[in-house]
Tab-separated table of C-alpha atoms in Angstrom:
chain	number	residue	atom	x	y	z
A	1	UNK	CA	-54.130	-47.046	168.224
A	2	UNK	CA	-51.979	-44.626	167.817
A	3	UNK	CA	-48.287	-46.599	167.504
A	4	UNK	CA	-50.108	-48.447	164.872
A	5	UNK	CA	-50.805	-44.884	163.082
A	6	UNK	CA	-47.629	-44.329	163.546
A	7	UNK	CA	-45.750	-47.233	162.630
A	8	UNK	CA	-48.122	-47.100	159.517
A	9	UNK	CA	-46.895	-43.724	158.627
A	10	UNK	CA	-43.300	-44.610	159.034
A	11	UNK	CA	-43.791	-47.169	156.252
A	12	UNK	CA	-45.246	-45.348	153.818
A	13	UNK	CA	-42.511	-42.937	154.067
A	14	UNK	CA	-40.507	-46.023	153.408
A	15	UNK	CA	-41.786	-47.010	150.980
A	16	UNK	CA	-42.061	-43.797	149.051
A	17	UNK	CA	-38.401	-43.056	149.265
A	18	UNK	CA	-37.849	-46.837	148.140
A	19	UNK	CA	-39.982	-45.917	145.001
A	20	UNK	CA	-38.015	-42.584	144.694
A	21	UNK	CA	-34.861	-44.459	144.998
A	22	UNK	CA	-36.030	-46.915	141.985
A	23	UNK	CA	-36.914	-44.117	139.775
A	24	UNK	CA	-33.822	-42.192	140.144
A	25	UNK	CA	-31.920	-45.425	139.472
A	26	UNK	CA	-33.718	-46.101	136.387
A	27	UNK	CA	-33.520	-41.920	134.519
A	28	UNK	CA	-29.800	-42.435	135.355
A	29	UNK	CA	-29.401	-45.752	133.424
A	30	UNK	CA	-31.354	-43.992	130.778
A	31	UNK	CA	-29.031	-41.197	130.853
A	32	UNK	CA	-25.787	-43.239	130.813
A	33	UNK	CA	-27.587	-45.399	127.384
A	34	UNK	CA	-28.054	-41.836	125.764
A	35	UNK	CA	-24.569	-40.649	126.941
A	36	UNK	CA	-23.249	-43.828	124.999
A	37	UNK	CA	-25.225	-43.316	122.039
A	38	UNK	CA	-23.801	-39.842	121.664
A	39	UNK	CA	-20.791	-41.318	122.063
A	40	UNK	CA	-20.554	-43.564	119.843
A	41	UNK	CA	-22.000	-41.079	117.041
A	42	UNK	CA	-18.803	-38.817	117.697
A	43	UNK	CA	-16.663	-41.842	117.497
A	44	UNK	CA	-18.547	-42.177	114.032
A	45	UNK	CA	-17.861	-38.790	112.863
A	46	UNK	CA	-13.930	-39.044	113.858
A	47	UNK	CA	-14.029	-42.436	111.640
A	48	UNK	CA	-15.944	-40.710	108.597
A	49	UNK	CA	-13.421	-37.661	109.154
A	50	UNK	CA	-10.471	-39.881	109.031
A	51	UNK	CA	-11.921	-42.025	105.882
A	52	UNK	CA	-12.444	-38.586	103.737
A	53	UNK	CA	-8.774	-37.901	104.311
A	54	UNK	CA	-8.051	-41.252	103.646
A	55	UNK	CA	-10.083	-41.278	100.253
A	56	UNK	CA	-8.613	-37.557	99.542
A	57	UNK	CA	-5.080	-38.967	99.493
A	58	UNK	CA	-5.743	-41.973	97.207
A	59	UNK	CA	-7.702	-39.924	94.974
A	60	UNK	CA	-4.756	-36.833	94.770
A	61	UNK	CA	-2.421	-40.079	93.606
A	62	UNK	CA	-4.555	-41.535	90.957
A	63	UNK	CA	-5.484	-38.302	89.293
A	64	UNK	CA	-1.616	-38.044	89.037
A	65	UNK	CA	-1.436	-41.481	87.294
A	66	UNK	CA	-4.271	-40.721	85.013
A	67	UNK	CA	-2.551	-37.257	83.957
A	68	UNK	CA	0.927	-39.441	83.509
A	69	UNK	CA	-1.025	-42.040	81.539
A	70	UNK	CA	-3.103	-39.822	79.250
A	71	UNK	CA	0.196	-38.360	78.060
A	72	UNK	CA	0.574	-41.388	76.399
A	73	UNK	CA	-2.267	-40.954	74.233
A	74	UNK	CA	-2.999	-38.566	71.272
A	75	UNK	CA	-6.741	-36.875	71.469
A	76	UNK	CA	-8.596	-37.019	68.211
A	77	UNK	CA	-11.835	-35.255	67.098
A	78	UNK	CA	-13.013	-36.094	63.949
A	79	UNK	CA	-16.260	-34.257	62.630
A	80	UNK	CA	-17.551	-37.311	61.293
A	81	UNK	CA	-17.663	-38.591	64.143
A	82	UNK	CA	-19.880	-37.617	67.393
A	83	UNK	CA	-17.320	-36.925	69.769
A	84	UNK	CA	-13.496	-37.299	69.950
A	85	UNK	CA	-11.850	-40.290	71.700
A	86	UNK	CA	-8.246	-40.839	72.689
A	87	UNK	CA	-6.018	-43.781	71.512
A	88	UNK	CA	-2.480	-44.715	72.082
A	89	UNK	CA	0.346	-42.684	70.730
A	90	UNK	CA	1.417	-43.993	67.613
A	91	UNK	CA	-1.843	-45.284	66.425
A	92	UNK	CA	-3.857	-41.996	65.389
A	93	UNK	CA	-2.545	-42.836	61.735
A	94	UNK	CA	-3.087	-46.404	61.551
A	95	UNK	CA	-7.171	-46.379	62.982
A	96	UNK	CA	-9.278	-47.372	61.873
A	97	UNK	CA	-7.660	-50.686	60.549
A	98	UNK	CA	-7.873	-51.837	57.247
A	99	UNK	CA	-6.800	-55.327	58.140
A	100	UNK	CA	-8.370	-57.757	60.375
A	101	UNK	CA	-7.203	-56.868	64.151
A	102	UNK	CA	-7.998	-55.875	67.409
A	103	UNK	CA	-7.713	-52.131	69.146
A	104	UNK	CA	-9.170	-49.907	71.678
A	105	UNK	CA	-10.047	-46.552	72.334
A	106	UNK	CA	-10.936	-44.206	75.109
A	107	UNK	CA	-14.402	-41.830	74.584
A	108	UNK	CA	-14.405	-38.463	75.262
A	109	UNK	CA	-16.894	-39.313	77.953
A	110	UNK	CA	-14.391	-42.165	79.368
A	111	UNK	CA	-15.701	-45.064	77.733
A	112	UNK	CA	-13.666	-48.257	76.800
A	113	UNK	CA	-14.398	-49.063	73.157
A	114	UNK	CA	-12.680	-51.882	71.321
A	115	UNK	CA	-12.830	-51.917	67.885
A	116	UNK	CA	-12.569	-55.344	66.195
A	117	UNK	CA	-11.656	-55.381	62.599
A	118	UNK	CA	-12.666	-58.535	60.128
A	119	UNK	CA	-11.177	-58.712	56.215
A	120	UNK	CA	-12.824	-60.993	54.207
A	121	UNK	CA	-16.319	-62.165	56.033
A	122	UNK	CA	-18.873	-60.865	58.629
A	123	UNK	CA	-18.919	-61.484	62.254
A	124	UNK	CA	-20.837	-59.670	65.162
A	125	UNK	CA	-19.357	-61.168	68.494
A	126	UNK	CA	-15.843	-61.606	69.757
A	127	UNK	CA	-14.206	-64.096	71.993
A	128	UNK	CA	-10.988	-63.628	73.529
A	129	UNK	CA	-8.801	-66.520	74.774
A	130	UNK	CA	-5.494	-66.508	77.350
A	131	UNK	CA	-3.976	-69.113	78.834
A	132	UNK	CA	-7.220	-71.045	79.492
A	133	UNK	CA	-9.843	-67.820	80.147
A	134	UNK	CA	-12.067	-66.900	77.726
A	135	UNK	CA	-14.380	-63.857	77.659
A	136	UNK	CA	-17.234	-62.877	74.987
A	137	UNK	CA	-18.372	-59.763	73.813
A	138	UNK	CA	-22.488	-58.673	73.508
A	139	UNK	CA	-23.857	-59.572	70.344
A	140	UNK	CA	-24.172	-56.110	67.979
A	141	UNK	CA	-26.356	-56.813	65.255
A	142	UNK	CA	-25.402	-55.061	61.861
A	143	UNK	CA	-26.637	-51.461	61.722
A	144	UNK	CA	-24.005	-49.615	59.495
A	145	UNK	CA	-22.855	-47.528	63.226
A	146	UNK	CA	-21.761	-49.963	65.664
A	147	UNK	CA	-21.737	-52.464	63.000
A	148	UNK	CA	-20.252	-51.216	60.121
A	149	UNK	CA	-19.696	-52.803	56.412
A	150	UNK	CA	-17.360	-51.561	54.028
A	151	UNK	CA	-16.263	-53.627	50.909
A	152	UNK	CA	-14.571	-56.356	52.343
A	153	UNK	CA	-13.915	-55.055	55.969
A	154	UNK	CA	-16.292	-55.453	59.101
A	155	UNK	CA	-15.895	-53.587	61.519
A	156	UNK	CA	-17.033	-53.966	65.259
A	157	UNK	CA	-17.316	-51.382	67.961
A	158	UNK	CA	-18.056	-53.541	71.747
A	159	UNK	CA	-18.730	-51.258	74.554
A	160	UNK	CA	-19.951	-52.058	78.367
A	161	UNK	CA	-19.277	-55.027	81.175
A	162	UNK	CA	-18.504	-57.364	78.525
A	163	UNK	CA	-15.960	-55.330	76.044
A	164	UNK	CA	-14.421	-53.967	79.676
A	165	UNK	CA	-13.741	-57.859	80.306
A	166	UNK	CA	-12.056	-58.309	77.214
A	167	UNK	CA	-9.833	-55.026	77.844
A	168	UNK	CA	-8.608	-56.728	81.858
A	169	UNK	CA	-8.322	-60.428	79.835
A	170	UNK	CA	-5.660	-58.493	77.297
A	171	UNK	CA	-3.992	-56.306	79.848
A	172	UNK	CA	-3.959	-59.166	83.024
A	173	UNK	CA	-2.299	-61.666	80.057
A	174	UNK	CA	-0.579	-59.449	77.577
A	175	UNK	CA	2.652	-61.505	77.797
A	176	UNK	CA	1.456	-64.182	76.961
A	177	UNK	CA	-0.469	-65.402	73.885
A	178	UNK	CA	-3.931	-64.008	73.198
A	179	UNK	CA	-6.294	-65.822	70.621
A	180	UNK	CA	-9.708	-63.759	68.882
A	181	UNK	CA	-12.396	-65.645	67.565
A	182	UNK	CA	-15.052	-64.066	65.457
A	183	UNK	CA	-18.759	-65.349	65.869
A	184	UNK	CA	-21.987	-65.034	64.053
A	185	UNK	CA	-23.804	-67.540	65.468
A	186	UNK	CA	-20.748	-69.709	64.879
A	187	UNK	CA	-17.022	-69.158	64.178
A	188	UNK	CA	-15.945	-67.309	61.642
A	189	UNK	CA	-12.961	-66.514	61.702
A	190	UNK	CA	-10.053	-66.212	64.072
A	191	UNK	CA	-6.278	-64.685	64.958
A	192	UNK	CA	-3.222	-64.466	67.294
A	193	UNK	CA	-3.353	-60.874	68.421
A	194	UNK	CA	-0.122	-59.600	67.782
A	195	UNK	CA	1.943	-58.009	70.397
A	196	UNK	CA	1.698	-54.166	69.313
A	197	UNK	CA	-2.411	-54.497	69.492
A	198	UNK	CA	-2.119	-56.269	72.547
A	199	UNK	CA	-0.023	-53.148	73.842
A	200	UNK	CA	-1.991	-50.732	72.678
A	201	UNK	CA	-4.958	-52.053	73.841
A	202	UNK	CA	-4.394	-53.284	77.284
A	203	UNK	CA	-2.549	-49.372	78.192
A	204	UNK	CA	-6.157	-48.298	76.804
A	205	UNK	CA	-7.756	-50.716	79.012
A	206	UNK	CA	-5.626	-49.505	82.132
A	207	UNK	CA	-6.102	-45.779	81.632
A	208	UNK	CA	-10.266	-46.626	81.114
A	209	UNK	CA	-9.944	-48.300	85.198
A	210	UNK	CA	-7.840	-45.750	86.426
A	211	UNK	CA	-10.293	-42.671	85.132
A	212	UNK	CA	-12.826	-45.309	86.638
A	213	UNK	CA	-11.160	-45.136	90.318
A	214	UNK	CA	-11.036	-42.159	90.437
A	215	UNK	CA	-14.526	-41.220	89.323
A	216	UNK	CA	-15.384	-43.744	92.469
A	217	UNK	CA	-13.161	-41.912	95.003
A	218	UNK	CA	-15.000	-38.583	94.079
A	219	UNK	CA	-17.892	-40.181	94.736
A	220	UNK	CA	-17.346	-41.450	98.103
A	221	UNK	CA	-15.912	-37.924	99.297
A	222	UNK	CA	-19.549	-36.591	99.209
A	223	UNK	CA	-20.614	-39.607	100.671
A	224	UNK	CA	-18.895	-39.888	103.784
A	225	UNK	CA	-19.409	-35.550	104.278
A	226	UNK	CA	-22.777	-36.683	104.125
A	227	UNK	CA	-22.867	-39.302	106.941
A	228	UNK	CA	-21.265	-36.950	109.006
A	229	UNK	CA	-23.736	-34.295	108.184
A	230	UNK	CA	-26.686	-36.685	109.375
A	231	UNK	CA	-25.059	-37.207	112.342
A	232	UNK	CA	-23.930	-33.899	113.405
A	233	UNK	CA	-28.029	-33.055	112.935
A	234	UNK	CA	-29.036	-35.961	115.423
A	235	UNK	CA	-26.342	-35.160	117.954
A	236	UNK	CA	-28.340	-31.104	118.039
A	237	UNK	CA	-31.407	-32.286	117.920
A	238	UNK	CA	-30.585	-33.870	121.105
A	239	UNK	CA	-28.715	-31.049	122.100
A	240	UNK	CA	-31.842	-29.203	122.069
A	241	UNK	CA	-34.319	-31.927	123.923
């Protein structure tokens, strides 16, 4: 009896170090998948890290464009109005128009606004045409503000997605001929725009999207510090465990 006691013994001994053996085996592949994780959230932070730089650059360069551009505008604040707005140099003296035409403005809170300008009848929707494209404007019912009659002059302020559409038509096809209908309801009235509104409007136009990139890049600075921030946080907490 007692080599089979023995023998017995011997393979539970076995056997336990087998099972020791398997658990070791598997807290070390555990280990080695948390060792990669970590890993790979440092390799995050390095890529955030090198993004903000990235994004710091590009913004440094288009606030220098927007401070060249704006010096080719002339900032006007009339009382009667609500806030100032800038418009292209040479132009402070000839707004608002007095004869049917097209122009644009920047608000002092860096909005496009294009001003359409109709002698003779009443409209309250643009379309612009270039080679082929056509955009619309929103539909801005008469109100005496955004819509404004006086004598024989209508005037039209646009604003938002649709107006900023008509300011990239004019400035992606200012060489070549540009066409404005006025609608209410139907047609109007209509005109070539000539080429010093078509100037004036589509530098408006491009110093509206530049002040627009920029306002994105300073937004995705904070961003990015903040994805590193959440996972600088998980890499202590495991620090700690």
């Amino acid at each position: 009896m007692k080599p089979t006691i023995i023998h017995s013994s011997l393979m539970t001994t076995a056997t336990l170090i087998a099972l020791s053996g398997c658990g070791n085996s598997k807290q070390t592949e555990a280990e080695q998948q948390r060792q990669k994780w970590l890993d790979s959230l440092n390799d995050s932070v390095a890529l955030y890290q090198k993004q903000i730089e990235t994004t710091t650059a590009q913004l440094s360069d288009v606030q220098n464009e927007v401070g060249r551009m704006v010096g080719d505008f002339d900032y006007v604040s009339n009382p009667r109005e609500v806030e100032g707005y800038y418009i292209y140099k040479g132009w402070k003296g000839r707004y608002p128009l007095s004869v049917t035409g097209l122009v644009a403005r920047v608000s002092e809170d860096e909005r496009f606004e294009l001003i359409a300008t109709l002698s003779g009848t009443h409209f309250n929707q643009i379309a612009v045409s270039s080679d082929g494209e056509t955009v619309s404007s929103d539909i801005v019912p008469h109100d005496q503000a955004l819509n404004y009659r006086a004598g024989n002059i209508d005037r039209v302020c646009f604003t938002g997605a649709k107006a900023d559409s008509i300011g990239m038509l004019i400035a992606q096809h200012e060489s070549s001929a540009i066409t404005t209908a006025f609608l209410e309801e139907k047609r109007t009235a209509g005109f070539q725009i000539p080429a010093d509104q078509k100037q004036m409007v589509a530098a408006t136009w491009r110093l509206y999207d530049m002040q627009k990139k920029a306002h994105l890049l300073e937004k995705e600075i904070p961003r990015l510090s903040g994805k590193i921030s959440a996972c600088r946080r998980i890499m202590d907490a495991n620090d700690s465990i």
